[in-house]
Amino acid sequence: MKRELDFEKKNFAGALEIVKTLGERGYEASFVGGCVRDALLGVECDEIDIATSATPEQVQQAFSKTVAVGKSFGVVLVIKGDMKFEVATFRKESSYGDGRHPEHVDYTKSAEEDVRRRDFTINGMLYDPVSGELYDYVGGIGDLERRLVRTIGDPEERFGEDRLRMIRAVRFASCLDFELDGEALSAIRNEAAAISVVSGERIREELVKILTRRNPGNGLRLLSSSGLLEHFLPEVECMHGVRQPPQFHPEGDVFEHTCLIMDMLYGNTDGLYSEELAVAALLHDVGKPPTYSESDRIRFNGHDRVGAKMSEGICRRLRFSKKQIKRISKLILEHLKFKDVFNMRESTLKRFLSLPYFEEHMQMHLADCMASHGLTDAYDFIREKMEEYGREEIKPPPLLSGQDLIDLGYSPGPVFSKILGRVEELQLENRLVSKEEALDFVLKNYPK
């Protein structure tokens, strides 16, 4: 059928040129997958993938700049200017012995045969940008209209070929705000434990996409109800049923609060936040189940420290980098300090405000409040203080360095940290305002 589809302009010219070049050489080539789906939905898509009857070798011969990123699976990157396009050769079904990768690749000249081995109907449509012809061999258009995520063919077979598709099904359902087909959901529940064969890196990639795109709270709920969550994030799954003090958390248990904070974070920032902040929000209360106690009321003493430590193990399991783990853990460790800001000494408050990525601490705190009691007095107080202080006053250049102490005749050792820490404290409280005052203070208060 003929359809006129709009694609992101910066990508379209390069992708169109690739299709034309392959066509001129006698090969079939079309846009395929998510870019076609998004164009039909009227949504911008950053990437345009191309499917072709040309073999990887023939693709490389047709273009001057290519990278064989997945040549054994029939995939070549074609580079046009600063844009990269994934060009995949039509291939047939083959067995997947490890639940992730085909044991061998058999090429085919049939676009329909290629489409039928793909994952979901909404990702199985082809579009020829030269002729304007849209090819739908799998009922993708109807499922887009029904707002339905459905596998191409038998769901158990599709998920058996690639276990990661189970999480991808959840991602498409949540991000597109579609329903997940009943047969697909049943198949996921039956096979959920098999997600363990997928590497931590690949699970992390899909999880981050769920957490940083539309409807992250619903995505988390669907991961749980499908049975997947307990097999790769049991620490989050066990938040279900963990009660919270109703005067502070009228929204319900820890799991529901976590779903709500994800939605609030997305709504407050228009979806513009880092994956580290997303994961920190997901795990900020992961320490509550193991610290639950009841005395005068429900309490979770030390859940910030316990949660920060737990997050390190979880993030290592998901193969986050050491730098990311440190950032995520710190966001969790500090998230309760906001309740104390009204009573902090000025130097303590300024040190708090000068934490790395402090804006992320603020974003998480605001979402946390809005997902529970709704009170934002601490957030508002800090915004006022930040405006009052200004950046230079919150984190001014230090008045003294270790070399200054050595020049005064002090011997390097643990006392340096004590002296410099005290000088910084007085500087932040505006009780020391110059290097001369700081040197005089040291000489008077710390005998050599």
Coordinates of C-alpha atoms in Angstrom, one line a residue:
M1 CA 0.0 0.0 0.0
K2 CA 1.2 3.5 -0.7
R3 CA 1.8 5.8 2.3
E4 CA 3.6 9.1 2.7
L5 CA 5.6 8.9 5.9
D6 CA 7.6 11.6 7.6
F7 CA 11.0 10.8 9.1
E8 CA 13.5 12.9 11.1
K9 CA 15.0 15.1 8.5
K10 CA 18.7 14.8 9.5
N11 CA 18.5 11.0 9.2
F12 CA 16.3 10.8 6.1
A13 CA 18.6 12.1 3.4
G14 CA 21.4 9.6 4.3
A15 CA 19.1 6.7 4.7
L16 CA 17.3 7.5 1.4
E17 CA 20.7 7.7 -0.4
I18 CA 21.6 4.2 0.9
V19 CA 18.3 2.7 -0.3
K20 CA 18.7 4.4 -3.7
T21 CA 22.3 3.2 -4.1
L22 CA 21.4 -0.4 -3.3
G23 CA 18.4 -0.2 -5.6
E24 CA 20.6 1.0 -8.5
R25 CA 22.8 -2.0 -8.0
G26 CA 19.8 -4.3 -8.3
Y27 CA 19.2 -5.0 -4.6
E28 CA 16.0 -4.7 -2.7
A29 CA 16.2 -2.3 0.3
S30 CA 13.7 -0.7 2.6
F31 CA 13.4 1.1 6.0
V32 CA 12.5 -1.4 8.6
G33 CA 11.5 -1.8 12.3
G34 CA 11.0 0.9 14.9
C35 CA 11.5 3.8 12.5
V36 CA 8.6 2.7 10.4
R37 CA 6.5 2.1 13.5
D38 CA 7.3 5.6 14.9
A39 CA 6.6 7.3 11.5
L40 CA 3.2 5.7 11.5
L41 CA 2.6 6.9 15.0
G42 CA 3.8 10.4 14.2
V43 CA 6.7 10.1 16.6
E44 CA 10.3 11.2 15.9
C45 CA 12.8 8.4 15.6
D46 CA 16.6 9.0 16.0
E47 CA 17.6 5.9 14.0
I48 CA 16.7 4.5 10.6
D49 CA 17.5 0.9 10.1
I50 CA 17.6 -0.6 6.6
A51 CA 16.9 -4.2 5.5
T52 CA 18.3 -5.4 2.1
S53 CA 18.7 -8.4 -0.1
A54 CA 22.4 -7.5 -0.5
T55 CA 24.9 -9.6 1.4
P56 CA 27.2 -7.8 3.9
E57 CA 30.0 -8.1 1.4
Q58 CA 27.8 -6.5 -1.3
V59 CA 26.8 -3.7 1.1
Q60 CA 30.5 -3.0 1.8
Q61 CA 31.3 -2.9 -1.9
A62 CA 28.5 -0.3 -2.5
F63 CA 29.7 2.3 0.1
S64 CA 33.1 3.8 0.8
K65 CA 32.7 4.0 4.6
T66 CA 31.4 0.9 6.4
V67 CA 32.0 -1.0 9.7
A68 CA 31.1 -4.7 9.9
V69 CA 29.8 -4.5 13.4
G70 CA 27.8 -7.7 13.1
K71 CA 28.9 -9.2 9.8
S72 CA 28.4 -12.7 11.1
F73 CA 24.8 -11.9 11.7
G74 CA 24.4 -10.0 8.4
V75 CA 24.8 -6.4 9.9
V76 CA 27.0 -3.6 8.5
L77 CA 27.1 0.0 9.6
V78 CA 27.1 2.4 6.6
I79 CA 28.5 5.9 7.5
K80 CA 27.1 9.0 5.8
G81 CA 28.7 12.2 7.1
D82 CA 28.3 12.1 10.9
M83 CA 25.4 9.6 10.7
K84 CA 25.6 5.9 11.0
F85 CA 22.9 3.5 9.5
E86 CA 22.5 -0.2 10.4
V87 CA 22.0 -2.2 7.2
A88 CA 21.0 -5.8 7.7
T89 CA 20.8 -8.5 5.1
F90 CA 17.5 -10.4 4.8
R91 CA 17.8 -13.7 6.7
K92 CA 15.8 -16.8 7.5
E93 CA 14.9 -18.4 10.8
S94 CA 17.6 -20.5 12.5
S95 CA 17.9 -22.1 15.9
Y96 CA 19.0 -20.2 19.0
G97 CA 20.9 -22.6 21.2
D98 CA 21.7 -20.0 24.0
G99 CA 18.4 -18.2 24.1
R100 CA 20.1 -15.0 22.7
H101 CA 22.0 -15.6 19.5
P102 CA 21.2 -17.6 16.3
E103 CA 23.6 -20.6 15.9
H104 CA 24.1 -19.7 12.3
V105 CA 22.7 -17.2 9.8
D106 CA 21.0 -18.2 6.5
Y107 CA 20.4 -15.3 4.1
T108 CA 17.3 -15.0 1.9
K109 CA 16.1 -12.8 -0.9
S110 CA 12.7 -12.6 0.6
A111 CA 11.7 -9.5 2.6
E112 CA 8.7 -11.3 3.9
E113 CA 10.7 -14.2 5.2
D114 CA 13.1 -11.8 6.9
V115 CA 10.2 -10.0 8.6
R116 CA 8.6 -13.2 9.9
R117 CA 11.7 -14.0 12.1
R118 CA 11.5 -10.6 13.8
D119 CA 10.1 -9.9 17.3
F120 CA 6.8 -7.9 17.3
T121 CA 4.3 -7.1 14.6
I122 CA 4.6 -3.3 15.2
N123 CA 8.3 -3.7 14.5
G124 CA 7.8 -5.9 11.4
M125 CA 6.8 -3.4 8.8
L126 CA 8.9 -2.3 5.8
Y127 CA 8.8 1.1 4.0
D128 CA 10.4 1.9 0.6
P129 CA 11.1 5.6 0.7
V130 CA 11.7 5.7 -3.0
S131 CA 8.3 4.3 -4.1
G132 CA 6.4 5.2 -0.9
E133 CA 5.3 1.6 -0.6
L134 CA 4.5 0.2 2.8
Y135 CA 4.8 -3.5 3.3
D136 CA 3.0 -5.2 6.2
Y137 CA 3.1 -9.0 6.1
V138 CA 2.4 -9.5 9.8
G139 CA -0.5 -7.3 10.8
G140 CA 1.5 -4.5 12.3
I141 CA -0.8 -1.7 11.1
G142 CA -3.8 -3.3 12.7
D143 CA -1.9 -3.8 16.0
L144 CA -0.8 -0.1 16.0
E145 CA -4.4 0.8 15.6
R146 CA -5.4 -1.5 18.4
R147 CA -2.4 -0.2 20.5
L148 CA -1.3 -3.8 21.0
V149 CA 2.2 -5.4 21.5
R150 CA 2.0 -8.8 19.9
T151 CA 4.7 -11.2 18.8
I152 CA 5.1 -12.3 15.2
G153 CA 4.0 -15.9 15.3
D154 CA 4.0 -18.0 18.4
P155 CA 5.2 -16.0 21.5
E156 CA 6.9 -19.0 23.2
E157 CA 8.9 -19.5 20.0
R158 CA 9.8 -15.9 19.7
F159 CA 10.8 -15.6 23.4
G160 CA 12.6 -18.9 23.2
E161 CA 14.8 -17.6 20.4
D162 CA 15.8 -14.5 22.3
R163 CA 14.9 -14.2 26.0
L164 CA 15.6 -10.5 26.1
R165 CA 12.5 -10.0 24.0
M166 CA 10.5 -10.6 27.2
I167 CA 11.8 -7.4 28.7
R168 CA 11.5 -5.6 25.3
A169 CA 7.8 -6.5 25.2
V170 CA 7.4 -4.8 28.5
R171 CA 9.3 -1.8 27.3
F172 CA 7.3 -1.3 24.1
A173 CA 4.0 -1.7 26.1
S174 CA 4.9 0.8 28.7
C175 CA 6.7 3.4 26.5
L176 CA 4.1 3.4 23.8
D177 CA 1.2 3.1 26.4
F178 CA 0.0 -0.1 24.6
E179 CA -1.5 -3.3 25.9
L180 CA 0.6 -6.4 26.0
D181 CA -1.1 -9.2 24.1
G182 CA -2.6 -11.8 26.4
E183 CA -0.8 -14.8 24.8
A184 CA 2.5 -12.9 25.0
L185 CA 2.0 -12.1 28.6
S186 CA 1.2 -15.7 29.5
A187 CA 4.3 -16.9 27.6
I188 CA 6.4 -14.4 29.6
R189 CA 5.0 -15.6 32.9
N190 CA 5.7 -19.2 31.9
E191 CA 9.3 -18.5 30.8
A192 CA 10.2 -15.6 33.1
A193 CA 12.9 -17.5 35.0
A194 CA 14.8 -18.0 31.7
I195 CA 15.7 -14.3 31.7
S196 CA 18.7 -15.4 33.8
V197 CA 20.5 -16.5 30.6
V198 CA 20.7 -12.9 29.4
S199 CA 23.8 -10.9 30.4
G200 CA 23.6 -8.1 33.0
E201 CA 24.6 -5.6 30.3
R202 CA 21.7 -6.4 28.0
I203 CA 19.2 -6.4 30.9
R204 CA 20.6 -3.1 32.1
E205 CA 20.1 -1.5 28.6
E206 CA 16.5 -2.5 28.5
L207 CA 15.8 -1.6 32.1
V208 CA 17.3 1.9 31.6
K209 CA 15.1 2.5 28.6
I210 CA 12.0 1.5 30.6
L211 CA 13.0 3.9 33.5
T212 CA 13.9 6.9 31.3
R213 CA 11.0 6.9 28.8
R214 CA 7.3 7.4 29.1
N215 CA 5.3 5.6 31.8
P216 CA 8.2 4.3 33.8
G217 CA 6.0 3.4 36.7
N218 CA 3.7 1.3 34.6
G219 CA 6.8 -0.3 33.1
L220 CA 7.9 -1.3 36.6
R221 CA 4.5 -2.6 37.5
L222 CA 4.4 -4.7 34.3
L223 CA 7.9 -6.1 34.9
S224 CA 6.5 -7.3 38.3
S225 CA 3.2 -8.6 37.2
S226 CA 4.8 -10.5 34.3
G227 CA 7.1 -12.3 36.7
L228 CA 10.3 -10.9 35.3
L229 CA 11.3 -8.6 38.0
E230 CA 11.8 -11.2 40.7
H231 CA 14.4 -12.9 38.5
F232 CA 16.7 -10.0 37.9
L233 CA 15.8 -7.5 40.6
P234 CA 14.4 -9.5 43.5
E235 CA 15.4 -6.6 45.8
V236 CA 12.8 -4.4 44.1
E237 CA 10.2 -7.2 43.8
C238 CA 10.2 -7.7 47.6
M239 CA 9.1 -4.1 48.1
H240 CA 5.6 -5.4 47.5
G241 CA 3.5 -5.4 50.7
V242 CA 6.1 -3.5 52.8
R243 CA 3.9 -1.1 54.7
Q244 CA 4.9 2.5 55.4
P245 CA 3.6 5.0 58.0
P246 CA 0.4 6.4 56.4
Q247 CA 1.0 9.9 57.8
F248 CA 4.1 10.2 55.5
H249 CA 3.1 7.7 52.8
P250 CA -0.6 7.8 52.1
E251 CA 0.1 6.3 48.6
G252 CA 0.7 2.8 49.9
D253 CA 3.5 0.3 50.2
V254 CA 7.2 0.7 49.2
F255 CA 6.7 -0.8 45.7
E256 CA 3.8 1.6 44.8
H257 CA 5.8 4.5 46.1
T258 CA 8.7 3.5 43.9
C259 CA 6.5 3.3 40.8
L260 CA 5.1 6.8 41.6
I261 CA 8.5 8.4 42.1
M262 CA 9.5 7.1 38.7
D263 CA 6.5 8.8 37.1
M264 CA 7.0 12.0 39.1
L265 CA 10.6 12.1 38.0
Y266 CA 9.7 11.8 34.4
G267 CA 6.9 14.3 34.7
N268 CA 8.9 16.9 36.6
T269 CA 11.8 16.8 34.1
D270 CA 10.0 16.2 30.8
G271 CA 11.9 12.9 30.6
L272 CA 15.3 14.7 30.6
Y273 CA 17.3 13.0 33.3
S274 CA 20.3 10.7 33.5
E275 CA 20.2 6.9 33.7
E276 CA 22.1 7.2 37.0
L277 CA 19.3 9.3 38.5
A278 CA 16.7 6.9 37.1
V279 CA 18.4 3.9 38.8
A280 CA 18.9 5.8 42.0
A281 CA 15.2 6.7 42.1
L282 CA 14.4 3.0 41.5
L283 CA 16.6 1.9 44.3
H284 CA 16.4 4.8 46.8
D285 CA 14.2 2.7 49.1
V286 CA 15.6 -0.7 48.4
G287 CA 16.9 -0.7 52.0
K288 CA 13.4 -0.5 53.5
P289 CA 12.4 -4.2 53.4
P290 CA 15.5 -5.4 55.4
T291 CA 15.2 -2.5 57.9
Y292 CA 11.5 -2.6 58.5
S293 CA 10.5 -2.4 62.2
E294 CA 7.5 -1.3 64.3
S295 CA 7.8 0.6 67.6
D296 CA 5.9 3.8 68.2
R297 CA 5.3 3.6 64.4
I298 CA 6.6 1.9 61.3
R299 CA 10.3 2.7 61.0
F300 CA 13.2 2.0 58.5
N301 CA 16.2 3.0 60.6
G302 CA 19.3 3.3 58.5
H303 CA 17.6 2.3 55.2
D304 CA 19.6 5.0 53.4
R305 CA 22.9 3.4 54.4
V306 CA 21.7 -0.1 53.8
G307 CA 20.1 0.9 50.5
A308 CA 23.3 2.6 49.3
K309 CA 25.3 -0.5 50.0
M310 CA 22.7 -2.8 48.4
S311 CA 22.6 -0.6 45.3
E312 CA 26.4 -1.2 44.8
G313 CA 25.9 -4.9 44.5
I314 CA 22.8 -4.6 42.3
C315 CA 24.6 -2.2 39.9
R316 CA 27.6 -4.4 39.7
R317 CA 25.4 -7.3 38.8
L318 CA 23.9 -5.1 36.0
R319 CA 27.4 -4.1 34.9
F320 CA 27.2 -0.4 35.5
S321 CA 30.6 1.3 35.5
K322 CA 32.4 2.1 38.8
K323 CA 31.8 5.8 38.2
Q324 CA 28.1 5.2 37.7
I325 CA 27.9 3.0 40.8
K326 CA 29.5 5.6 43.0
R327 CA 27.1 8.3 41.7
I328 CA 24.0 6.1 42.2
S329 CA 25.1 5.0 45.6
K330 CA 25.7 8.6 46.7
L331 CA 22.3 9.8 45.6
I332 CA 20.7 7.0 47.7
L333 CA 23.0 7.6 50.7
E334 CA 22.2 11.3 50.9
H335 CA 18.5 11.3 50.1
L336 CA 17.3 11.5 53.8
K337 CA 19.4 14.6 54.6
F338 CA 16.8 16.9 53.1
K339 CA 14.7 16.6 56.3
D340 CA 17.5 18.1 58.3
V341 CA 18.3 21.2 56.2
F342 CA 16.3 23.6 58.4
N343 CA 18.6 22.8 61.4
M344 CA 21.9 22.5 59.6
R345 CA 24.8 24.9 60.5
E346 CA 25.5 27.2 57.6
S347 CA 28.8 25.4 56.8
T348 CA 27.1 22.0 56.9
L349 CA 24.3 23.3 54.6
K350 CA 26.8 24.7 52.1
R351 CA 28.8 21.4 52.0
F352 CA 25.5 19.6 51.3
L353 CA 24.7 22.0 48.5
S354 CA 28.1 21.5 47.0
L355 CA 27.7 17.8 46.6
P356 CA 28.6 16.6 43.1
Y357 CA 25.4 16.4 40.9
F358 CA 23.4 18.2 43.5
E359 CA 20.7 19.1 41.0
E360 CA 20.0 15.4 40.7
H361 CA 19.7 15.1 44.5
M362 CA 17.1 17.9 44.2
Q363 CA 15.2 16.3 41.4
M364 CA 15.1 13.0 43.3
H365 CA 14.0 14.7 46.5
L366 CA 11.2 16.6 44.7
A367 CA 9.9 13.4 43.0
D368 CA 10.1 11.6 46.4
C369 CA 8.0 14.2 48.1
M370 CA 5.4 14.3 45.3
A371 CA 5.1 10.5 45.3
S372 CA 4.3 10.5 49.0
H373 CA 3.1 13.3 51.4
G374 CA 3.4 16.1 48.8
L375 CA 5.2 18.6 51.0
T376 CA 8.0 20.4 49.3
D377 CA 9.1 22.8 52.1
A378 CA 12.7 21.5 52.2
Y379 CA 13.0 21.7 48.4
D380 CA 11.7 25.3 48.4
F381 CA 14.0 26.2 51.3
I382 CA 17.1 25.0 49.5
R383 CA 16.1 26.7 46.3
E384 CA 15.9 30.0 48.2
K385 CA 19.2 29.3 49.9
M386 CA 20.9 28.5 46.6
E387 CA 19.6 31.8 45.2
E388 CA 20.7 33.7 48.3
Y389 CA 24.2 32.2 48.4
G390 CA 25.1 32.1 44.7
R391 CA 27.5 29.5 43.3
E392 CA 30.7 31.2 44.5
E393 CA 29.6 31.3 48.1
I394 CA 28.4 27.7 48.2
K395 CA 31.7 26.3 47.0
P396 CA 34.4 29.0 47.2
P397 CA 38.1 28.3 46.4
P398 CA 39.8 27.1 49.6
L399 CA 41.7 29.7 51.5
L400 CA 44.5 27.3 52.4
S401 CA 46.2 24.2 50.9
G402 CA 48.4 21.5 52.3
Q403 CA 51.4 23.3 50.8
D404 CA 50.5 26.4 52.8
L405 CA 50.7 24.4 56.0
I406 CA 54.1 23.0 55.0
D407 CA 55.3 26.5 54.3
L408 CA 54.2 27.4 57.9
G409 CA 56.4 24.6 59.2
Y410 CA 53.8 21.9 59.9
S411 CA 54.7 18.3 59.2
P412 CA 52.4 16.4 56.8
G413 CA 50.1 14.0 58.5
P414 CA 46.5 13.3 59.7
V415 CA 46.4 16.8 61.4
F416 CA 46.4 18.4 57.9
S417 CA 42.9 17.1 57.2
K418 CA 41.7 18.3 60.6
I419 CA 43.1 21.8 60.1
L420 CA 42.0 22.2 56.5
G421 CA 38.5 20.9 57.4
R422 CA 38.1 23.4 60.2
V423 CA 39.3 26.3 58.0
E424 CA 36.8 25.3 55.3
E425 CA 34.0 25.2 57.9
L426 CA 34.8 28.7 59.1
Q427 CA 35.2 30.0 55.6
L428 CA 31.7 28.7 54.7
E429 CA 30.3 30.4 57.7
N430 CA 32.0 33.7 56.6
R431 CA 34.1 33.8 59.8
L432 CA 37.3 33.6 57.8
V433 CA 37.4 35.6 54.6
S434 CA 41.0 35.8 53.6
K435 CA 44.2 33.7 53.4
E436 CA 45.9 36.0 55.9
E437 CA 43.1 35.4 58.4
A438 CA 43.2 31.7 57.9
L439 CA 47.0 31.5 58.4
D440 CA 46.7 33.5 61.6
F441 CA 43.9 31.2 62.8
V442 CA 46.0 28.1 62.2
L443 CA 49.0 29.5 64.0
K444 CA 47.0 30.5 67.0
N445 CA 44.9 27.3 67.4
Y446 CA 47.2 24.5 66.2
P447 CA 50.7 24.5 67.9
K448 CA 53.4 23.0 65.7

